[in-house]
Structure formats: C-alpha cells, structure tokens
PDB file of C-alpha atoms in Angstrom:
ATOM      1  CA  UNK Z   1       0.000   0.000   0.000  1.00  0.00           C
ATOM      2  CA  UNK Z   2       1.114   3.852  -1.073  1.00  0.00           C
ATOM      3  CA  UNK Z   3       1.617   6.198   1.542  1.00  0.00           C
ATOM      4  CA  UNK Z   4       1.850   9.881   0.774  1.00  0.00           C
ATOM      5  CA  UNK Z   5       2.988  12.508   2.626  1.00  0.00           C
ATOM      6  CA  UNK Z   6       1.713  15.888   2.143  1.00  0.00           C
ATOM      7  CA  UNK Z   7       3.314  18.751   4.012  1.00  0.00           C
ATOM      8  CA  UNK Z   8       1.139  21.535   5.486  1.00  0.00           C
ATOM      9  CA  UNK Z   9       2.121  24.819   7.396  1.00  0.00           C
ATOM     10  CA  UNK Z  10       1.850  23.357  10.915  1.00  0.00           C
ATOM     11  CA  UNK Z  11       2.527  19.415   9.951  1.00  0.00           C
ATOM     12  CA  UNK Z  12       2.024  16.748   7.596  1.00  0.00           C
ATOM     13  CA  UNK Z  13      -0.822  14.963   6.198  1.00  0.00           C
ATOM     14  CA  UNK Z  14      -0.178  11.301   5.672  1.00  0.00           C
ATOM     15  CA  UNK Z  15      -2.372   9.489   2.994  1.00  0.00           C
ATOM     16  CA  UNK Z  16      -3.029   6.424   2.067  1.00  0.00           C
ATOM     17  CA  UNK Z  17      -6.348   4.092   0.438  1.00  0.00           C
ATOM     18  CA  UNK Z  18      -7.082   3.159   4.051  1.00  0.00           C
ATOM     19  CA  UNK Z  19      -5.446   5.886   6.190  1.00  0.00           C
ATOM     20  CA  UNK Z  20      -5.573   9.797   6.459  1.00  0.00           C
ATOM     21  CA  UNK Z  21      -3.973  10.888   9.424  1.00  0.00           C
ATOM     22  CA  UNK Z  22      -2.573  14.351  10.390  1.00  0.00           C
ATOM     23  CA  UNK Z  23       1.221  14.894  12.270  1.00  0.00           C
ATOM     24  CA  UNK Z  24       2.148  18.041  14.192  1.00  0.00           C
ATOM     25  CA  UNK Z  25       3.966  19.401  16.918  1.00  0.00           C
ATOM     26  CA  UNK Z  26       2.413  19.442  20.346  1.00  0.00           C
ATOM     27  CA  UNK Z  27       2.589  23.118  21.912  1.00  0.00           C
ATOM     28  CA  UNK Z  28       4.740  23.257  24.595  1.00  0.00           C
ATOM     29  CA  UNK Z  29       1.759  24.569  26.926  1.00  0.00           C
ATOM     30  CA  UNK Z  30       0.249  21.374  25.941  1.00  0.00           C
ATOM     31  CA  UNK Z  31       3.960  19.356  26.632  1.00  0.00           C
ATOM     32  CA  UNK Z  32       4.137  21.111  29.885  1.00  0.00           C
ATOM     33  CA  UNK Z  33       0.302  20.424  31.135  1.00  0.00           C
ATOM     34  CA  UNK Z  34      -0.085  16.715  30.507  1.00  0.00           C
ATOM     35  CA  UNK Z  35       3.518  15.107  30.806  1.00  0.00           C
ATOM     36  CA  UNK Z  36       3.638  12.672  33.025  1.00  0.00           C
ATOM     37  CA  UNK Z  37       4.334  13.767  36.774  1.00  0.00           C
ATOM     38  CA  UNK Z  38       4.482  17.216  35.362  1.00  0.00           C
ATOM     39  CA  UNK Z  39       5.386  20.276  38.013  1.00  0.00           C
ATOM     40  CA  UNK Z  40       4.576  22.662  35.231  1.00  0.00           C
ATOM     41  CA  UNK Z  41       2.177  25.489  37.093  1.00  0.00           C
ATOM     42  CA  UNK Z  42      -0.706  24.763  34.479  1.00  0.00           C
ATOM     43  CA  UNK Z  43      -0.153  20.852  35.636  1.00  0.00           C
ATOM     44  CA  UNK Z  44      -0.768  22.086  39.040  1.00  0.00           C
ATOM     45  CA  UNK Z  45      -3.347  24.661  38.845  1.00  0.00           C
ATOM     46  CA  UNK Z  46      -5.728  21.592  36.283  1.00  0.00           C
ATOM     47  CA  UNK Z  47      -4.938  18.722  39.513  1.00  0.00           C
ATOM     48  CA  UNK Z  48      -6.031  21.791  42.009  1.00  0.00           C
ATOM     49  CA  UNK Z  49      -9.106  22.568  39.989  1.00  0.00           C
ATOM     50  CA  UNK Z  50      -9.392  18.585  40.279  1.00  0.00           C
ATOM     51  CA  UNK Z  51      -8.810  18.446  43.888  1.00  0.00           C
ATOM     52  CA  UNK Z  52     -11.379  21.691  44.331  1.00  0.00           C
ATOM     53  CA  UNK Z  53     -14.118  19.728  42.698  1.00  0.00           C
ATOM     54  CA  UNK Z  54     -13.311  16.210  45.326  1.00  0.00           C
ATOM     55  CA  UNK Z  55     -13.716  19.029  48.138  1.00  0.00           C
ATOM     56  CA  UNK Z  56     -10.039  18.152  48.644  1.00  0.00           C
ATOM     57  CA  UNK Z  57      -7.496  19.867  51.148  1.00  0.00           C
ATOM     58  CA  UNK Z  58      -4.785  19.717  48.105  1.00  0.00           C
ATOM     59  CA  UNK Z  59      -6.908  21.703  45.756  1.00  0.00           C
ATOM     60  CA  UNK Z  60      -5.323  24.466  48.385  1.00  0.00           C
ATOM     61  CA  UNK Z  61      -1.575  22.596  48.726  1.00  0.00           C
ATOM     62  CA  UNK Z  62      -0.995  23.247  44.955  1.00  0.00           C
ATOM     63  CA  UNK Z  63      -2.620  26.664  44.577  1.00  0.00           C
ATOM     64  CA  UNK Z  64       0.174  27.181  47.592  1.00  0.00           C
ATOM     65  CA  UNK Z  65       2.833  25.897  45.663  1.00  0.00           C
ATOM     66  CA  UNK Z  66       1.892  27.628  42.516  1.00  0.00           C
ATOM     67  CA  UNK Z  67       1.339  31.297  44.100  1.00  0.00           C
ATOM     68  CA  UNK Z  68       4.720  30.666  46.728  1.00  0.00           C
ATOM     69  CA  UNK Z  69       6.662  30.449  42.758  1.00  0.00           C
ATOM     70  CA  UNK Z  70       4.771  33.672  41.766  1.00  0.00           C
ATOM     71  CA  UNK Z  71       3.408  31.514  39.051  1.00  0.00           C
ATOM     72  CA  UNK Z  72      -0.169  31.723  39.140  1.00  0.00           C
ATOM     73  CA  UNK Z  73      -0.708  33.643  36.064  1.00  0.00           C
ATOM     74  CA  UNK Z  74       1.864  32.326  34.451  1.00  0.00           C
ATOM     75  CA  UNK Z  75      -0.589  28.583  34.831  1.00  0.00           C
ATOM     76  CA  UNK Z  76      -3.392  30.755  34.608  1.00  0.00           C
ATOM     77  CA  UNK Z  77      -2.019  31.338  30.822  1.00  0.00           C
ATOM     78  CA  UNK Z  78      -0.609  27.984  30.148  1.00  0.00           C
ATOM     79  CA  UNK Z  79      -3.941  26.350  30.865  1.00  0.00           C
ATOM     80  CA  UNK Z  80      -5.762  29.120  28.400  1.00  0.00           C
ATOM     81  CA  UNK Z  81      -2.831  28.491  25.935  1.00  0.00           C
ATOM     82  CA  UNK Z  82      -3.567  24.596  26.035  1.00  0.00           C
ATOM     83  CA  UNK Z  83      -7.057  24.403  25.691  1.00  0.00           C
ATOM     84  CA  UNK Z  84      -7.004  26.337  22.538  1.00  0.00           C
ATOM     85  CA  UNK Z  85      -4.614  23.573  20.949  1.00  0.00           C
ATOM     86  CA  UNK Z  86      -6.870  20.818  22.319  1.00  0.00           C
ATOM     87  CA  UNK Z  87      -9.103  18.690  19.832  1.00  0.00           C
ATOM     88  CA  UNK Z  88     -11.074  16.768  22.736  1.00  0.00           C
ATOM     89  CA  UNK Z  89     -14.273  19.018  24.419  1.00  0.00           C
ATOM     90  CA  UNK Z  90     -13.581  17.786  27.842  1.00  0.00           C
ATOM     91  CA  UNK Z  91     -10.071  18.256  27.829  1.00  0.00           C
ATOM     92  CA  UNK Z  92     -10.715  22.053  26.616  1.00  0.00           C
ATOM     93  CA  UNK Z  93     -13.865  22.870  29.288  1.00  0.00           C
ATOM     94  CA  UNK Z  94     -10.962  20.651  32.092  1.00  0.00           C
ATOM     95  CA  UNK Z  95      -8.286  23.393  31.241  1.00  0.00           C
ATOM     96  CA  UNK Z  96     -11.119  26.598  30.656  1.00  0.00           C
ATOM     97  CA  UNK Z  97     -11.986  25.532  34.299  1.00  0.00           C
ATOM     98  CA  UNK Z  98      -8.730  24.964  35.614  1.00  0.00           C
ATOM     99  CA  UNK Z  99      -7.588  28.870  34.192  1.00  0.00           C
ATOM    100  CA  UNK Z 100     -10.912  30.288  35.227  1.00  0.00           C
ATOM    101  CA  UNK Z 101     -10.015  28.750  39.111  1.00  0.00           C
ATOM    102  CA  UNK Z 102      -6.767  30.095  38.788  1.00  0.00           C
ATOM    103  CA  UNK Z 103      -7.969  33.667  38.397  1.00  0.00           C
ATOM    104  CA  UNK Z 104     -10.176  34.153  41.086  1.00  0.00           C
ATOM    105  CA  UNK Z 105      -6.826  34.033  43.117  1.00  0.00           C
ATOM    106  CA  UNK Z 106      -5.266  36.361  40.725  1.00  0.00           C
ATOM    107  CA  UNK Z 107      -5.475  40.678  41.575  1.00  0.00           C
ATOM    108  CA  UNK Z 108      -4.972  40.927  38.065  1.00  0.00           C
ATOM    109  CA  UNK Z 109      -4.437  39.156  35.089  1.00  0.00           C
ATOM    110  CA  UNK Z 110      -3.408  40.861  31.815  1.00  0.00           C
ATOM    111  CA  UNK Z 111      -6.193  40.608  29.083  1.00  0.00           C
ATOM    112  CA  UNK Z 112      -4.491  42.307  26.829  1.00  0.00           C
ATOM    113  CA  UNK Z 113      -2.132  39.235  25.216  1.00  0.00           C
ATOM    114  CA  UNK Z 114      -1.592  39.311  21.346  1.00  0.00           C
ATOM    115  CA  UNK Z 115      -0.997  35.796  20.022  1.00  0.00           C
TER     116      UNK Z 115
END
C-alpha cells in the first residue's frame, strides 16, 4: 500500500487508500500540562481545579505551591494556551476551568495578550 505525505504549514498529512492521518507538533503549553508527573504550574493549577471539585485539602496545597513560585498567572495562561490547541471538548472545558479557578486568586491578570 502507497503512503503519501503531504506537508502543510503546521505538519504533515499522511495518505493512504485506508489511512488519512494528520502529524504536528504538540505546543509546549500542551507538553508542559499533561507530561507525566508534570510540576509545570498549568499541571498544578488543572490537579487543584481537580482536587477543588473532590472538596479536597490539596486543591489548596498546589494553589500554595503555585502562588509561593509567583506563578499563578503564568498557569493561569498555560492552561488558556492549552485548551485552545486541544481537539477533545472535555479536555478544553478541564483546562477553561482549571484557568478560570486560577484567576479568582489572581489581583490581576493581563487581558491584553496578542498571540
């Protein structure tokens, strides 16, 4: 069986008569969030959002951790920046949540970001 390859701006297409599949880079917000045993501050502000929900005690041990780094925007953004790359509905409205927990705790939070 053929396979083509098809090169796009942000990856390549590969086709064949009974496969069309797409290859690209994962952002590194999206790296960062959902490697395993990941520290990032967007990894820890979507497990607090998690915890929050359980009516866990940790929910408040990782906002802790996050805000003690002066990170909490910093999440807040990587969690926004993530769910904009992500194909799967859950996985967007997990992060939305996660960076809509994440600034309640914030004074402010600039809204002003160009991509």
């Amino acid at each position: 069986e053929h396979t083509h390859l098809v090169p796009e701006l942000d990856g390549v297409r590969l086709l064949s008569a009974s496969v069309h599949e797409f290859l690209h880079e994962v952002p590194a917000a999206s790296q960062d969030i959902f490697r395993i045993a990941s520290m990032a501050p967007g990894a820890l502000l979507l497990e607090a959002r998690r915890e929050y929900e359980r009516a866990s005690q940790r929910a408040d041990e990782y906002l802790r951790e996050i805000r003690e780094q002066g990170l909490l925007a910093h999440a807040v953004t990587q969690c926004i920046e993530a769910a904009g790359h992500e194909p799967e509905p859950e996985a967007q409205k997990a992060l939305l949540r996660a960076a809509s927990f994440g600034k309640c705790f914030l004074d402010q939070f600039p809204t002003d970001r160009k991509s």
